[in-house]
Tab-separated table of C-alpha atoms in Angstrom:
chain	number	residue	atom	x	y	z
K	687	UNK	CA	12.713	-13.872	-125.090
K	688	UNK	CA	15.091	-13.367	-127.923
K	689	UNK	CA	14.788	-16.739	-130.029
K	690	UNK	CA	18.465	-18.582	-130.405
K	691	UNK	CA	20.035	-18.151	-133.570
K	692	UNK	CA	22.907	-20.268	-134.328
K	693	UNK	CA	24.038	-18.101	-137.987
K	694	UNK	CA	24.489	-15.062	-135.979
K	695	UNK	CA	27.262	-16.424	-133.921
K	696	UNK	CA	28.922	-18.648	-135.825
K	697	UNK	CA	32.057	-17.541	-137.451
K	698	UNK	CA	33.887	-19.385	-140.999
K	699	UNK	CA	35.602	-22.854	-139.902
K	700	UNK	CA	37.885	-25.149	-141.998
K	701	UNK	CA	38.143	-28.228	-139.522
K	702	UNK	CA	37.246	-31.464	-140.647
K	703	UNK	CA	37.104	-34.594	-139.106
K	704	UNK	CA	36.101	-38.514	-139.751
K	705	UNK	CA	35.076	-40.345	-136.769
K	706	UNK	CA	35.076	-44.689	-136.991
K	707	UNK	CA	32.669	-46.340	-134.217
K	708	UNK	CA	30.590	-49.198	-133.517
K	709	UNK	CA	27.407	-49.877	-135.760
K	710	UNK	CA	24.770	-51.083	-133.784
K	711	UNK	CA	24.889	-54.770	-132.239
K	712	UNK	CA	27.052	-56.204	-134.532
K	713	UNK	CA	29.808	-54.188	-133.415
K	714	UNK	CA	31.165	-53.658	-137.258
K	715	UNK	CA	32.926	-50.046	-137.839
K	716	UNK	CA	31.324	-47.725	-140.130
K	717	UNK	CA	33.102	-44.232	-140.793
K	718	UNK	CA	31.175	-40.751	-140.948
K	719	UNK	CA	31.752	-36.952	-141.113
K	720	UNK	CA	31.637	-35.795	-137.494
K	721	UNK	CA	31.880	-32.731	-138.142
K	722	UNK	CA	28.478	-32.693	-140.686
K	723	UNK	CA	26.674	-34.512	-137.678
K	724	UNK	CA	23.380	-32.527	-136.715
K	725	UNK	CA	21.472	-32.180	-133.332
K	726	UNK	CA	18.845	-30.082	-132.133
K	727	UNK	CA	20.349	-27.004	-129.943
K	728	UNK	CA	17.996	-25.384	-127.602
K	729	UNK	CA	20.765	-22.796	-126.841
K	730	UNK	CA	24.316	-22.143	-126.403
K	731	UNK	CA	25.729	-19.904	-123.528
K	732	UNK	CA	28.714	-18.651	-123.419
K	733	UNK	CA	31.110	-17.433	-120.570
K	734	UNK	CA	29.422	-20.195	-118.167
K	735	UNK	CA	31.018	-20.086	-114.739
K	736	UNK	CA	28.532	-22.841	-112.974
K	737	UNK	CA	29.051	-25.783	-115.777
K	738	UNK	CA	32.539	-27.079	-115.160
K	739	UNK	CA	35.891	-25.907	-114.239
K	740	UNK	CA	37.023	-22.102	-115.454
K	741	UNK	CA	35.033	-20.362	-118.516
K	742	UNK	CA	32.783	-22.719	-120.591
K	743	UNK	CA	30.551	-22.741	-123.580
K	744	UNK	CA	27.829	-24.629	-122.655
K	745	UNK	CA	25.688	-26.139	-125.451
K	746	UNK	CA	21.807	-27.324	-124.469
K	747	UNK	CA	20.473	-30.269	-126.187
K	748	UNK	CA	16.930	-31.140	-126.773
K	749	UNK	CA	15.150	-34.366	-125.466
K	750	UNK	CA	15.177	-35.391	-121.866
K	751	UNK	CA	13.392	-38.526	-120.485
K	752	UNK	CA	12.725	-37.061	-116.901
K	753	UNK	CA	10.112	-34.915	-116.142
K	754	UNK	CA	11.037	-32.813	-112.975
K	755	UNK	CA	8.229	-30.565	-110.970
K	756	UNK	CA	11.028	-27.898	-110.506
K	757	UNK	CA	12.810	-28.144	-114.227
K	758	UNK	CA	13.899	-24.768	-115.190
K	759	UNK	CA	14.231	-25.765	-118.929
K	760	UNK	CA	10.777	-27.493	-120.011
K	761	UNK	CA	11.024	-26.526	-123.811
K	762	UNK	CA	14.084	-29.462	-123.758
K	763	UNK	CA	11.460	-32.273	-122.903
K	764	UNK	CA	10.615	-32.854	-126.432
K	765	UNK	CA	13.235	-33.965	-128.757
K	766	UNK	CA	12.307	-32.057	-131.939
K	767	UNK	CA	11.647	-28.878	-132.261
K	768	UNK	CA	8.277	-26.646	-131.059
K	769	UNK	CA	6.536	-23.547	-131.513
K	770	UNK	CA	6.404	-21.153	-128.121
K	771	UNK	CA	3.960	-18.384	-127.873
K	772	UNK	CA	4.898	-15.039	-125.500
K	773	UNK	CA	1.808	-13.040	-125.286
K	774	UNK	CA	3.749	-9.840	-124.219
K	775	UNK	CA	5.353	-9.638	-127.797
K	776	UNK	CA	1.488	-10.063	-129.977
K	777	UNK	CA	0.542	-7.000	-131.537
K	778	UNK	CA	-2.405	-8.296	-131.431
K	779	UNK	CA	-4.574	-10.425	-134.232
K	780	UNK	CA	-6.490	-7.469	-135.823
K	781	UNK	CA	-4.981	-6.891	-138.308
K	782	UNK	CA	-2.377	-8.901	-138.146
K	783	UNK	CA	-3.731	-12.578	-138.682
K	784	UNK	CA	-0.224	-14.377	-140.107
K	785	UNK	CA	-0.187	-16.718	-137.163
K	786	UNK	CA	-3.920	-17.770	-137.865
K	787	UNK	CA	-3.676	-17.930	-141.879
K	788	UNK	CA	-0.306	-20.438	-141.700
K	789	UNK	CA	-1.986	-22.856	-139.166
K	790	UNK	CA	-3.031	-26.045	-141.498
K	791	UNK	CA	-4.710	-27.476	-138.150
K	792	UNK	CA	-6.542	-24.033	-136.732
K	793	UNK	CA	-5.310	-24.084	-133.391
K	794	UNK	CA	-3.835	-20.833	-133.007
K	795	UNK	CA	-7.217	-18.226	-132.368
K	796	UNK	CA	-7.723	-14.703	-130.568
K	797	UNK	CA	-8.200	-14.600	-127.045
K	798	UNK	CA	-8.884	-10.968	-126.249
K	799	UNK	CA	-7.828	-9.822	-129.270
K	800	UNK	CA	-4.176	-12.084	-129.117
K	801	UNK	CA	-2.989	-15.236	-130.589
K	802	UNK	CA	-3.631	-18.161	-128.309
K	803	UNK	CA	-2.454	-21.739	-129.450
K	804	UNK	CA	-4.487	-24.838	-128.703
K	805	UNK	CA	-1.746	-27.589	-127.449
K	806	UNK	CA	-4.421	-30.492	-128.253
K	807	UNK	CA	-4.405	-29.063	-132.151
K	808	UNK	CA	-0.807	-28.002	-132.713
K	809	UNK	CA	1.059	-30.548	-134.178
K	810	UNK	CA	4.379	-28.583	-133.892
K	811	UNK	CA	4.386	-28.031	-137.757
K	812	UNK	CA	6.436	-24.510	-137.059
K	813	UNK	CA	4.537	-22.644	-140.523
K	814	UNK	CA	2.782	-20.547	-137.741
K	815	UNK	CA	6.612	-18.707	-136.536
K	816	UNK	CA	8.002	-17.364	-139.828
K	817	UNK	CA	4.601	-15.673	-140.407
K	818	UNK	CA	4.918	-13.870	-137.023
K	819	UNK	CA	6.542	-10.293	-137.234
K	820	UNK	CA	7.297	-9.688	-133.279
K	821	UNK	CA	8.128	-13.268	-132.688
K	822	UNK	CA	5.697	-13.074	-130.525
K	823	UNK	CA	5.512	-17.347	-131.916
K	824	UNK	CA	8.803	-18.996	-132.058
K	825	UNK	CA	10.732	-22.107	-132.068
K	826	UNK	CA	12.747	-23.653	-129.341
K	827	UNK	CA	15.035	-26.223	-131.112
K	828	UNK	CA	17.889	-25.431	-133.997
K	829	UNK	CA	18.924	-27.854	-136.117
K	830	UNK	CA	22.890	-27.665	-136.140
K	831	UNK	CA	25.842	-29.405	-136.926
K	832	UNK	CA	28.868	-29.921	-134.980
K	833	UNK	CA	30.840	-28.107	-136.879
K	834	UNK	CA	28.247	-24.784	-136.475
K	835	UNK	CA	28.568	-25.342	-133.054
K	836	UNK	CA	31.993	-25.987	-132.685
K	837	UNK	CA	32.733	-22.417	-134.546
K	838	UNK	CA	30.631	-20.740	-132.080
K	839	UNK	CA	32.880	-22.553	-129.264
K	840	UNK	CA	35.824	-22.079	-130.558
K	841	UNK	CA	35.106	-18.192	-130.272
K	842	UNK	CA	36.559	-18.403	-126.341
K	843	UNK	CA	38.951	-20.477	-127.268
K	844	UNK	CA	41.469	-17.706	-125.409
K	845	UNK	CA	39.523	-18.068	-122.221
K	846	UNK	CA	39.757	-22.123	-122.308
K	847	UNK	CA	43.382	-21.598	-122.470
K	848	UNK	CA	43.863	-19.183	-119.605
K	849	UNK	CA	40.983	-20.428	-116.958
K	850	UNK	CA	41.302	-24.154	-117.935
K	851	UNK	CA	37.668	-24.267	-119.120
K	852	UNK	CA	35.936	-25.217	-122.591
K	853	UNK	CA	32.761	-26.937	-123.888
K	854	UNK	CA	30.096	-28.842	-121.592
K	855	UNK	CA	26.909	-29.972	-123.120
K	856	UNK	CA	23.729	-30.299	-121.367
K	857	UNK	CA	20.326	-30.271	-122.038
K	858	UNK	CA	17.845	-31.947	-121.416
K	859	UNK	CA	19.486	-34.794	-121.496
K	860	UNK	CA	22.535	-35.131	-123.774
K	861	UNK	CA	22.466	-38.923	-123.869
K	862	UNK	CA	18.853	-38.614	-125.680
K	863	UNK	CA	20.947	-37.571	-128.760
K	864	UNK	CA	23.313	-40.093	-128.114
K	865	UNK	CA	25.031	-39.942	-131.609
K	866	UNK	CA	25.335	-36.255	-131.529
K	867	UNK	CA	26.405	-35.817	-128.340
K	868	UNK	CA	29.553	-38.413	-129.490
K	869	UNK	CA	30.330	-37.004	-132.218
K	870	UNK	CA	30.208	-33.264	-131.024
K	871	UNK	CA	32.723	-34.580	-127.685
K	872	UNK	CA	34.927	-36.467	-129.989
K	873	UNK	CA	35.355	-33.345	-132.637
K	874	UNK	CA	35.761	-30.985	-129.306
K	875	UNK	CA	38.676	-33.226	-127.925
K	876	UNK	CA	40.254	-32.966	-131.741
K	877	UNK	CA	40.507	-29.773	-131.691
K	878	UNK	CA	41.427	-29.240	-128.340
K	879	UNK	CA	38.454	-28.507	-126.149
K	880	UNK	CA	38.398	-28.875	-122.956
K	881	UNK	CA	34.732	-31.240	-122.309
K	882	UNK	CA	32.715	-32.143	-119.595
K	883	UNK	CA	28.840	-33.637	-119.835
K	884	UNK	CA	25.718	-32.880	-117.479
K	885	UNK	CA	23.826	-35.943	-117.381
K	886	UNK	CA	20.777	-36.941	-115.043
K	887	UNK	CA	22.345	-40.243	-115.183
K	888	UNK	CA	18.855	-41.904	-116.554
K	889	UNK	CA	19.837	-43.748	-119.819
K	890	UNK	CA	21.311	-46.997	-121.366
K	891	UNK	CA	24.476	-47.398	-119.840
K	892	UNK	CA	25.728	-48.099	-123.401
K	893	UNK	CA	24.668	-44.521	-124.513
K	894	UNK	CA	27.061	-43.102	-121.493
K	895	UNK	CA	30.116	-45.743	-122.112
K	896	UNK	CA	30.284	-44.130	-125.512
K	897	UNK	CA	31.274	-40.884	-124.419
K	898	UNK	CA	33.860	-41.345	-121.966
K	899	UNK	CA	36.512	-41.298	-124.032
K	900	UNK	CA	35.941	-37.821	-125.308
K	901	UNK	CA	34.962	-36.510	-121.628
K	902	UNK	CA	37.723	-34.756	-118.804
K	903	UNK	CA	34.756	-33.868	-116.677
K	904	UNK	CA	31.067	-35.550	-115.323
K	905	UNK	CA	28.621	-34.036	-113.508
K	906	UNK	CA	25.765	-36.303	-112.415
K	907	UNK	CA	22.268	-35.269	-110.685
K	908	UNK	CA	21.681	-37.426	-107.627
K	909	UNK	CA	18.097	-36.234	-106.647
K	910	UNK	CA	16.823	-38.609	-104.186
K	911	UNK	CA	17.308	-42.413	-103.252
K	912	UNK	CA	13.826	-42.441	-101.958
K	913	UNK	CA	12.384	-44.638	-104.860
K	914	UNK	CA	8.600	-43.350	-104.161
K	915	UNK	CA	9.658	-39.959	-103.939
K	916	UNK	CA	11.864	-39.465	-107.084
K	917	UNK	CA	9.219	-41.563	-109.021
K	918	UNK	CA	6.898	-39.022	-107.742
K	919	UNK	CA	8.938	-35.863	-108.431
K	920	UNK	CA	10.712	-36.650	-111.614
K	921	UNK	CA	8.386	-39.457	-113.542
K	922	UNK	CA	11.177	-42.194	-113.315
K	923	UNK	CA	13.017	-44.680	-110.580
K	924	UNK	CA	16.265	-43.845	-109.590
K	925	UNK	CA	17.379	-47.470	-110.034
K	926	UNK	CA	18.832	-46.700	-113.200
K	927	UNK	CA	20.696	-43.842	-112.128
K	928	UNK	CA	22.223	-45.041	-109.120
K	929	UNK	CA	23.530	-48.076	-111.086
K	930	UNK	CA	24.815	-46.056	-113.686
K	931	UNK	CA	26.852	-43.912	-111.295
K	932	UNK	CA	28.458	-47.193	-109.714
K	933	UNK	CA	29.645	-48.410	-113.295
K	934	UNK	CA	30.932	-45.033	-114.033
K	935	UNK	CA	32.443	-44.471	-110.785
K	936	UNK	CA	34.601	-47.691	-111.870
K	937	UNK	CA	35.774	-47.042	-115.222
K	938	UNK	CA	36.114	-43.339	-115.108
K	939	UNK	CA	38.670	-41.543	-112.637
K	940	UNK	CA	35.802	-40.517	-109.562
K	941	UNK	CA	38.131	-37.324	-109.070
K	942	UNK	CA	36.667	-35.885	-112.440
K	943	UNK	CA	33.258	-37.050	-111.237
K	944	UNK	CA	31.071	-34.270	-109.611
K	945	UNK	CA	27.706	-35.499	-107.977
K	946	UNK	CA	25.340	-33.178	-107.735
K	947	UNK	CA	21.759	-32.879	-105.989
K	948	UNK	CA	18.818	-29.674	-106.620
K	949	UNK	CA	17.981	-29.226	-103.446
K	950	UNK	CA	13.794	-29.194	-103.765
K	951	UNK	CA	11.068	-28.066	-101.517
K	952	UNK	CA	8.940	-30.430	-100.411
K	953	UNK	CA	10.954	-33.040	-101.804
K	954	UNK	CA	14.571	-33.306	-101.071
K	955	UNK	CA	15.085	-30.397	-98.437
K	956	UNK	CA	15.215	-32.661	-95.378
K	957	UNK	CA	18.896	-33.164	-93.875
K	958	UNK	CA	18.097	-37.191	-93.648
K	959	UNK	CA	17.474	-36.708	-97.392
K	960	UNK	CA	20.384	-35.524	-98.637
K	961	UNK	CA	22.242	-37.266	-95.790
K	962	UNK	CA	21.213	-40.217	-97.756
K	963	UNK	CA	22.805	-39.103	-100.814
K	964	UNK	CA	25.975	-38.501	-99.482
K	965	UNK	CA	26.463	-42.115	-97.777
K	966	UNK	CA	25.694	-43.548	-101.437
K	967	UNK	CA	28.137	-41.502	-102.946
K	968	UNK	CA	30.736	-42.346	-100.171
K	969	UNK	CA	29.968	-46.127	-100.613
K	970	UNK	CA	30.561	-45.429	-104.157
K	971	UNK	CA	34.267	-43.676	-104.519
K	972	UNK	CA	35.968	-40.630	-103.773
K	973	UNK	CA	33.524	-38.686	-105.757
K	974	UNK	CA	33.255	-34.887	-105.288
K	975	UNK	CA	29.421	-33.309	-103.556
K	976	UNK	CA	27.115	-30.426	-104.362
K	977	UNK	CA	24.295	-28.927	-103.668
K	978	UNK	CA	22.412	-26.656	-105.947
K	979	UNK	CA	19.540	-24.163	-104.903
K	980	UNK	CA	15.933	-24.222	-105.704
K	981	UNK	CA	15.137	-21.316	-108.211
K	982	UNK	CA	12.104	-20.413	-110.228
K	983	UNK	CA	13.885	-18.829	-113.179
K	984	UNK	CA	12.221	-21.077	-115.822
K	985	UNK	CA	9.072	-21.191	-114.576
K	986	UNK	CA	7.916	-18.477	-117.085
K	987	UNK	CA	8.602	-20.979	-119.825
K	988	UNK	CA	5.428	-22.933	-118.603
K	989	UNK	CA	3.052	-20.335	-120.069
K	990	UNK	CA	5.100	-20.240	-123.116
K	991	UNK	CA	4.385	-23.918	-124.014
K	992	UNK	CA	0.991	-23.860	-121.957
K	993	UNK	CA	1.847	-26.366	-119.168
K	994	UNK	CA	1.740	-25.946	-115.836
K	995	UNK	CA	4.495	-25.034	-113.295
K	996	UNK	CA	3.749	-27.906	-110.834
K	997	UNK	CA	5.836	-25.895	-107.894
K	998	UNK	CA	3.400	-22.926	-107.636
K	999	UNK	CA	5.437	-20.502	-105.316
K	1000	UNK	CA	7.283	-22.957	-103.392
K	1001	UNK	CA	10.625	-21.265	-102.267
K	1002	UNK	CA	13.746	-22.796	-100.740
K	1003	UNK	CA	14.906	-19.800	-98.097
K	1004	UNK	CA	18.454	-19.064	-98.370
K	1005	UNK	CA	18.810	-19.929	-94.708
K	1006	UNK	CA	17.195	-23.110	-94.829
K	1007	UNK	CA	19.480	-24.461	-98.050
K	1008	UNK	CA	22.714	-22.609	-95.483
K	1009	UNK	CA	21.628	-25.539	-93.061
K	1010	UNK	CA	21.903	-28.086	-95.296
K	1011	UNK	CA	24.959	-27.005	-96.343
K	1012	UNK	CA	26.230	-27.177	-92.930
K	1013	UNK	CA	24.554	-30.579	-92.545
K	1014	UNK	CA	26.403	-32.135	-94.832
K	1015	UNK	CA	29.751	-30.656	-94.210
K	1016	UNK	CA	29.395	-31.869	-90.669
K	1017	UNK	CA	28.628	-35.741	-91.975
């Protein structure tokens, strides 16, 4: 896995911006460089087609409160940044011992001759990547400002234009870097992005207020309403989330509002399931319904950070997410 650098993509910028906004509980107005604002990027992928509406730039953030069984992206659980190990790219630790040398707390050792990390010892201290010459140990996690990631946006700029597309952010969870996330939406919209947010809907509903003014698209996870199953399957309640989506669903137009459920085996792939859903979401507004398919594309990841891919080799058969589909259609 090629490890995301941000300098290699970004291109020279002169935009500028001030942004003035609420201080904390007191409500009085403090003004800062937007555009200097820094986040930690787990990635940025360009000519998106599954994000939003048209061609989109979509920009992964760091941090996420949920922890889902199936979750593709695992490295964007933990805020800050953290060191990943790929076996497949260690030449091995005789003679090369950089890894081992840097490590202040001596949990990186050979294992059949490669480097092996110790997840009780590591204290994500990151010396341990720079001394590794296949980047074989990495870092998922930039830090970046919106400005360096608006320049690597603005780069399909053209395509915005023409397919009526532009930047989403993701993550993660985007609201977990609440003041980043702000500040990168409101800089977008002044320079004439095109936005729209993923969100699992589990936050403050302060931290999502915030960012509706700089937003032309939502698109919210619904994964169950089954309180003992989501708690289960994800770590949380889905109080939160349903409550947030009936506040939003009254200040923001519900035509710009996608909901949209994973469909999960052995967790959500029943029709009265996602039958469920959809009577919420009808209760709620006029609010657009989708359905996305189980994969296992991040499951490699696991190994990478040394957890363990709770799914095993559950699979969702294309025939089986077809009638669900149908299902919900005929509703």
């Amino acid at each position: 896995m090629k490890p995301f650098n941000p300098s290699a993509d970004s291109g020279a910028s002169g935009h500028n911006a001030t942004e003035s906004e609420p201080n904390g509980a007191g409500g009085t107005k403090s003004t800062r460089n937007t555009a200097a604002a820094t986040g930690c990027v787990i990635n940025i992928q360009r000519y998106s087609l599954h994000d939003g509406p048209g061609i989109r730039t979509v920009v992964f953030l760091k941090g996420c409160p949920l922890r889902c069984k199936w979750c593709s992206n695992p490295e964007s659980w933990k805020s800050g940044q953290e060191v990943y190990l790929d076996p497949k790219k260690c030449i091995g630790t005789d003679p090369c011992t950089g890894c081992l040398d840097a490590c202040p707390e001596q949990a990186i050792s050979p294992q059949a001759g490669l480097a092996s990390i110790n997840r009780s010892l590591c204290t994500d201290c990151l010396l341990c990547a720079p001394k590794c010459p296949s980047t074989a140990i990495s870092v998922y996690g930039q830090t970046m400002t919106v400005d360096q990631v608006l320049r690597i946006v603005e780069q399909e700029s053209a395509f915005y234009k023409r397919s009526k597309g532009g930047l989403t952010v993701s993550g993660g969870e985007a609201t977990v870097q609440a003041d980043f996330t702000s500040a990168l939406l409101s800089e977008a919209k002044r320079r004439r992005i095109g936005t729209a947010l993923e969100t699992c809907g589990y936050a403050p509903w302060s931290s999502l207020e915030r960012l509706l003014p700089s937003l032309d698209y939502i698109y919210y996870d619904i994964k169950s309403v089954d309180a003992a199953k989501h708690k289960e399957f994800t770590g949380v309640d889905p109080e939160l989330i349903i409550g947030n989506l009936r506040k939003l669903a009254q200040v923001f137009d519900p035509v710009r509002i996608v909901v949209r459920t994973p469909v999960v085996p052995g967790f959500n792939d029943r029709e009265e399931d996602l039958l469920a859903i959809s009577k919420l979401i009808k209760d709620i507004g006029d609010i657009r319904y989708e359905l996305l398919k189980y994969h296992r594309f991040g499951s490699v990841k696991y190994d990478f950070l040394g957890k363990e891919y709770a799914m095993g080799a559950a699979e969702l058969t294309e025939e089986a997410f077809e009638r669900l589909q149908n299902a919900l259609k005929q509703a």
